[in-house]
Amino acid sequence: MSYGWNDVQRIAEELAEAKPGVDPYSVNFVELQQWIKELPDFDNTSGRVGEKVLEAVQTLWADELD
């Protein structure tokens, strides 16, 4: 099932699995956005992306690593 920009928790979980060992806060927003677009089943046309969404993803991704 596909997911989009509004599914920040799912995005964070997928990134934690796809990019083990990466510090979420070391990734700039341009790279983070590209990584998210490359995730399996991600629908780039669903929802809107902005700085607040990317910040939320980083925070939730960091929480996944704890």
mmCIF file of N, CA and C in Angstrom:
data_model
loop_
_atom_site.group_PDB
_atom_site.id
_atom_site.type_symbol
_atom_site.label_atom_id
_atom_site.label_comp_id
_atom_site.label_asym_id
_atom_site.label_seq_id
_atom_site.Cartn_x
_atom_site.Cartn_y
_atom_site.Cartn_z
ATOM 1 N N MET A 1 0.845 -1.187 0.000
ATOM 2 C CA MET A 1 0.000 0.000 0.000
ATOM 3 C C MET A 1 0.886 1.244 0.000
ATOM 4 N N SER A 2 0.568 2.181 -0.847
ATOM 5 C CA SER A 2 1.402 3.368 -0.953
ATOM 6 C C SER A 2 1.125 4.346 0.193
ATOM 7 N N TYR A 3 2.059 5.238 0.394
ATOM 8 C CA TYR A 3 1.957 6.269 1.427
ATOM 9 C C TYR A 3 2.586 7.532 0.865
ATOM 10 N N GLY A 4 2.275 8.658 1.489
ATOM 11 C CA GLY A 4 2.748 9.932 0.968
ATOM 12 C C GLY A 4 3.325 10.833 2.039
ATOM 13 N N TRP A 5 3.438 12.102 1.704
ATOM 14 C CA TRP A 5 4.101 13.076 2.568
ATOM 15 C C TRP A 5 3.426 13.255 3.921
ATOM 16 N N ASN A 6 2.141 12.981 4.022
ATOM 17 C CA ASN A 6 1.442 13.128 5.299
ATOM 18 C C ASN A 6 1.730 11.987 6.259
ATOM 19 N N ASP A 7 2.323 10.929 5.768
ATOM 20 C CA ASP A 7 2.590 9.736 6.583
ATOM 21 C C ASP A 7 4.003 9.784 7.159
ATOM 22 N N VAL A 8 4.276 10.803 7.958
ATOM 23 C CA VAL A 8 5.642 11.025 8.438
ATOM 24 C C VAL A 8 6.153 9.881 9.311
ATOM 25 N N GLN A 9 5.295 9.274 10.094
ATOM 26 C CA GLN A 9 5.730 8.152 10.929
ATOM 27 C C GLN A 9 6.174 6.976 10.048
ATOM 28 N N ARG A 10 5.410 6.663 9.047
ATOM 29 C CA ARG A 10 5.758 5.568 8.132
ATOM 30 C C ARG A 10 7.061 5.885 7.392
ATOM 31 N N ILE A 11 7.209 7.132 6.961
ATOM 32 C CA ILE A 11 8.435 7.543 6.280
ATOM 33 C C ILE A 11 9.630 7.331 7.207
ATOM 34 N N ALA A 12 9.497 7.756 8.456
ATOM 35 C CA ALA A 12 10.587 7.607 9.429
ATOM 36 C C ALA A 12 10.943 6.139 9.636
ATOM 37 N N GLU A 13 9.932 5.290 9.743
ATOM 38 C CA GLU A 13 10.172 3.861 9.922
ATOM 39 C C GLU A 13 10.901 3.276 8.708
ATOM 40 N N GLU A 14 10.458 3.659 7.523
ATOM 41 C CA GLU A 14 11.080 3.157 6.292
ATOM 42 C C GLU A 14 12.531 3.633 6.175
ATOM 43 N N LEU A 15 12.798 4.876 6.538
ATOM 44 C CA LEU A 15 14.163 5.390 6.477
ATOM 45 C C LEU A 15 15.067 4.691 7.487
ATOM 46 N N ALA A 16 14.545 4.441 8.683
ATOM 47 C CA ALA A 16 15.333 3.747 9.703
ATOM 48 C C ALA A 16 15.762 2.367 9.203
ATOM 49 N N GLU A 17 14.880 1.724 8.464
ATOM 50 C CA GLU A 17 15.184 0.408 7.917
ATOM 51 C C GLU A 17 16.113 0.504 6.699
ATOM 52 N N ALA A 18 15.881 1.487 5.853
ATOM 53 C CA ALA A 18 16.639 1.608 4.605
ATOM 54 C C ALA A 18 18.033 2.205 4.799
ATOM 55 N N LYS A 19 18.198 3.019 5.821
ATOM 56 C CA LYS A 19 19.464 3.727 6.032
ATOM 57 C C LYS A 19 19.999 3.491 7.441
ATOM 58 N N PRO A 20 20.293 2.232 7.778
ATOM 59 C CA PRO A 20 20.790 1.949 9.141
ATOM 60 C C PRO A 20 22.138 2.638 9.378
ATOM 61 N N GLY A 21 22.319 3.124 10.572
ATOM 62 C CA GLY A 21 23.580 3.754 10.922
ATOM 63 C C GLY A 21 23.710 5.205 10.510
ATOM 64 N N VAL A 22 22.695 5.745 9.846
ATOM 65 C CA VAL A 22 22.746 7.152 9.426
ATOM 66 C C VAL A 22 22.127 8.024 10.517
ATOM 67 N N ASP A 23 22.832 9.087 10.884
ATOM 68 C CA ASP A 23 22.291 10.066 11.824
ATOM 69 C C ASP A 23 21.321 10.962 11.047
ATOM 70 N N PRO A 24 20.019 10.904 11.378
ATOM 71 C CA PRO A 24 19.034 11.690 10.630
ATOM 72 C C PRO A 24 19.354 13.186 10.573
ATOM 73 N N TYR A 25 19.984 13.692 11.621
ATOM 74 C CA TYR A 25 20.265 15.126 11.675
ATOM 75 C C TYR A 25 21.489 15.513 10.843
ATOM 76 N N SER A 26 22.202 14.528 10.312
ATOM 77 C CA SER A 26 23.353 14.828 9.456
ATOM 78 C C SER A 26 22.949 14.937 7.987
ATOM 79 N N VAL A 27 21.682 14.654 7.692
ATOM 80 C CA VAL A 27 21.198 14.645 6.315
ATOM 81 C C VAL A 27 20.537 15.984 6.009
ATOM 82 N N ASN A 28 20.988 16.639 4.946
ATOM 83 C CA ASN A 28 20.362 17.913 4.588
ATOM 84 C C ASN A 28 18.992 17.642 3.948
ATOM 85 N N PHE A 29 18.160 18.666 3.903
ATOM 86 C CA PHE A 29 16.780 18.491 3.445
ATOM 87 C C PHE A 29 16.681 18.068 1.982
ATOM 88 N N VAL A 30 17.579 18.528 1.152
ATOM 89 C CA VAL A 30 17.542 18.151 -0.264
ATOM 90 C C VAL A 30 17.784 16.642 -0.390
ATOM 91 N N GLU A 31 18.804 16.151 0.299
ATOM 92 C CA GLU A 31 19.119 14.724 0.257
ATOM 93 C C GLU A 31 18.008 13.902 0.911
ATOM 94 N N LEU A 32 17.500 14.384 2.040
ATOM 95 C CA LEU A 32 16.425 13.681 2.728
ATOM 96 C C LEU A 32 15.202 13.555 1.826
ATOM 97 N N GLN A 33 14.840 14.608 1.171
ATOM 98 C CA GLN A 33 13.691 14.573 0.270
ATOM 99 C C GLN A 33 13.913 13.538 -0.846
ATOM 100 N N GLN A 34 15.109 13.479 -1.385
ATOM 101 C CA GLN A 34 15.417 12.519 -2.442
ATOM 102 C C GLN A 34 15.344 11.088 -1.918
ATOM 103 N N TRP A 35 15.894 10.850 -0.739
ATOM 104 C CA TRP A 35 15.845 9.515 -0.141
ATOM 105 C C TRP A 35 14.402 9.069 0.070
ATOM 106 N N ILE A 36 13.565 9.988 0.528
ATOM 107 C CA ILE A 36 12.154 9.653 0.764
ATOM 108 C C ILE A 36 11.483 9.277 -0.558
ATOM 109 N N LYS A 37 11.735 10.039 -1.595
ATOM 110 C CA LYS A 37 11.132 9.754 -2.899
ATOM 111 C C LYS A 37 11.538 8.381 -3.428
ATOM 112 N N GLU A 38 12.709 7.902 -3.025
ATOM 113 C CA GLU A 38 13.223 6.616 -3.488
ATOM 114 C C GLU A 38 12.711 5.426 -2.665
ATOM 115 N N LEU A 39 11.996 5.681 -1.578
ATOM 116 C CA LEU A 39 11.499 4.586 -0.742
ATOM 117 C C LEU A 39 10.458 3.757 -1.497
ATOM 118 N N PRO A 40 10.435 2.439 -1.248
ATOM 119 C CA PRO A 40 9.440 1.586 -1.907
ATOM 120 C C PRO A 40 8.018 2.025 -1.557
ATOM 121 N N ASP A 41 7.145 2.027 -2.529
ATOM 122 C CA ASP A 41 5.723 2.339 -2.371
ATOM 123 C C ASP A 41 5.438 3.793 -1.988
ATOM 124 N N PHE A 42 6.456 4.668 -2.030
ATOM 125 C CA PHE A 42 6.211 6.066 -1.700
ATOM 126 C C PHE A 42 5.569 6.776 -2.887
ATOM 127 N N ASP A 43 4.505 7.529 -2.604
ATOM 128 C CA ASP A 43 3.779 8.275 -3.633
ATOM 129 C C ASP A 43 4.081 9.761 -3.464
ATOM 130 N N ASN A 44 4.965 10.275 -4.283
ATOM 131 C CA ASN A 44 5.394 11.665 -4.199
ATOM 132 C C ASN A 44 4.263 12.653 -4.480
ATOM 133 N N THR A 45 3.198 12.206 -5.116
ATOM 134 C CA THR A 45 2.093 13.106 -5.453
ATOM 135 C C THR A 45 1.062 13.199 -4.337
ATOM 136 N N SER A 46 1.238 12.423 -3.280
ATOM 137 C CA SER A 46 0.279 12.405 -2.177
ATOM 138 C C SER A 46 0.741 13.333 -1.058
ATOM 139 N N GLY A 47 0.024 14.417 -0.856
ATOM 140 C CA GLY A 47 0.365 15.374 0.185
ATOM 141 C C GLY A 47 1.369 16.399 -0.307
ATOM 142 N N ARG A 48 1.813 17.228 0.624
ATOM 143 C CA ARG A 48 2.758 18.292 0.284
ATOM 144 C C ARG A 48 3.983 18.183 1.163
ATOM 145 N N VAL A 49 5.121 18.517 0.580
ATOM 146 C CA VAL A 49 6.368 18.484 1.334
ATOM 147 C C VAL A 49 6.836 19.916 1.583
ATOM 148 N N GLY A 50 7.384 20.112 2.753
ATOM 149 C CA GLY A 50 7.940 21.397 3.138
ATOM 150 C C GLY A 50 8.905 21.185 4.292
ATOM 151 N N GLU A 51 9.467 22.260 4.753
ATOM 152 C CA GLU A 51 10.461 22.181 5.822
ATOM 153 C C GLU A 51 9.889 21.531 7.082
ATOM 154 N N LYS A 52 8.660 21.856 7.434
ATOM 155 C CA LYS A 52 8.063 21.284 8.646
ATOM 156 C C LYS A 52 7.893 19.772 8.531
ATOM 157 N N VAL A 53 7.513 19.296 7.361
ATOM 158 C CA VAL A 53 7.360 17.857 7.145
ATOM 159 C C VAL A 53 8.719 17.174 7.269
ATOM 160 N N LEU A 54 9.731 17.743 6.642
ATOM 161 C CA LEU A 54 11.062 17.138 6.687
ATOM 162 C C LEU A 54 11.639 17.167 8.104
ATOM 163 N N GLU A 55 11.389 18.229 8.852
ATOM 164 C CA GLU A 55 11.832 18.290 10.250
ATOM 165 C C GLU A 55 11.135 17.206 11.078
ATOM 166 N N ALA A 56 9.846 17.020 10.848
ATOM 167 C CA ALA A 56 9.097 15.983 11.566
ATOM 168 C C ALA A 56 9.644 14.599 11.237
ATOM 169 N N VAL A 57 9.956 14.372 9.970
ATOM 170 C CA VAL A 57 10.534 13.088 9.569
ATOM 171 C C VAL A 57 11.857 12.863 10.280
ATOM 172 N N GLN A 58 12.712 13.869 10.306
ATOM 173 C CA GLN A 58 14.009 13.733 10.988
ATOM 174 C C GLN A 58 13.826 13.378 12.455
ATOM 175 N N THR A 59 12.938 14.072 13.131
ATOM 176 C CA THR A 59 12.706 13.826 14.556
ATOM 177 C C THR A 59 12.183 12.415 14.801
ATOM 178 N N LEU A 60 11.198 12.000 14.017
ATOM 179 C CA LEU A 60 10.633 10.658 14.189
ATOM 180 C C LEU A 60 11.631 9.578 13.797
ATOM 181 N N TRP A 61 12.433 9.836 12.790
ATOM 182 C CA TRP A 61 13.479 8.898 12.378
ATOM 183 C C TRP A 61 14.490 8.725 13.508
ATOM 184 N N ALA A 62 14.888 9.824 14.131
ATOM 185 C CA ALA A 62 15.829 9.756 15.260
ATOM 186 C C ALA A 62 15.206 8.965 16.408
ATOM 187 N N ASP A 63 13.918 9.157 16.655
ATOM 188 C CA ASP A 63 13.221 8.399 17.701
ATOM 189 C C ASP A 63 13.228 6.903 17.410
ATOM 190 N N GLU A 64 13.121 6.537 16.122
ATOM 191 C CA GLU A 64 13.148 5.131 15.720
ATOM 192 C C GLU A 64 14.477 4.481 16.076
ATOM 193 N N LEU A 65 15.547 5.264 16.073
ATOM 194 C CA LEU A 65 16.876 4.725 16.340
ATOM 195 C C LEU A 65 17.142 4.536 17.819
ATOM 196 N N ASP A 66 16.375 5.177 18.672
ATOM 197 C CA ASP A 66 16.573 5.066 20.122
ATOM 198 C C ASP A 66 16.032 3.794 20.693
#
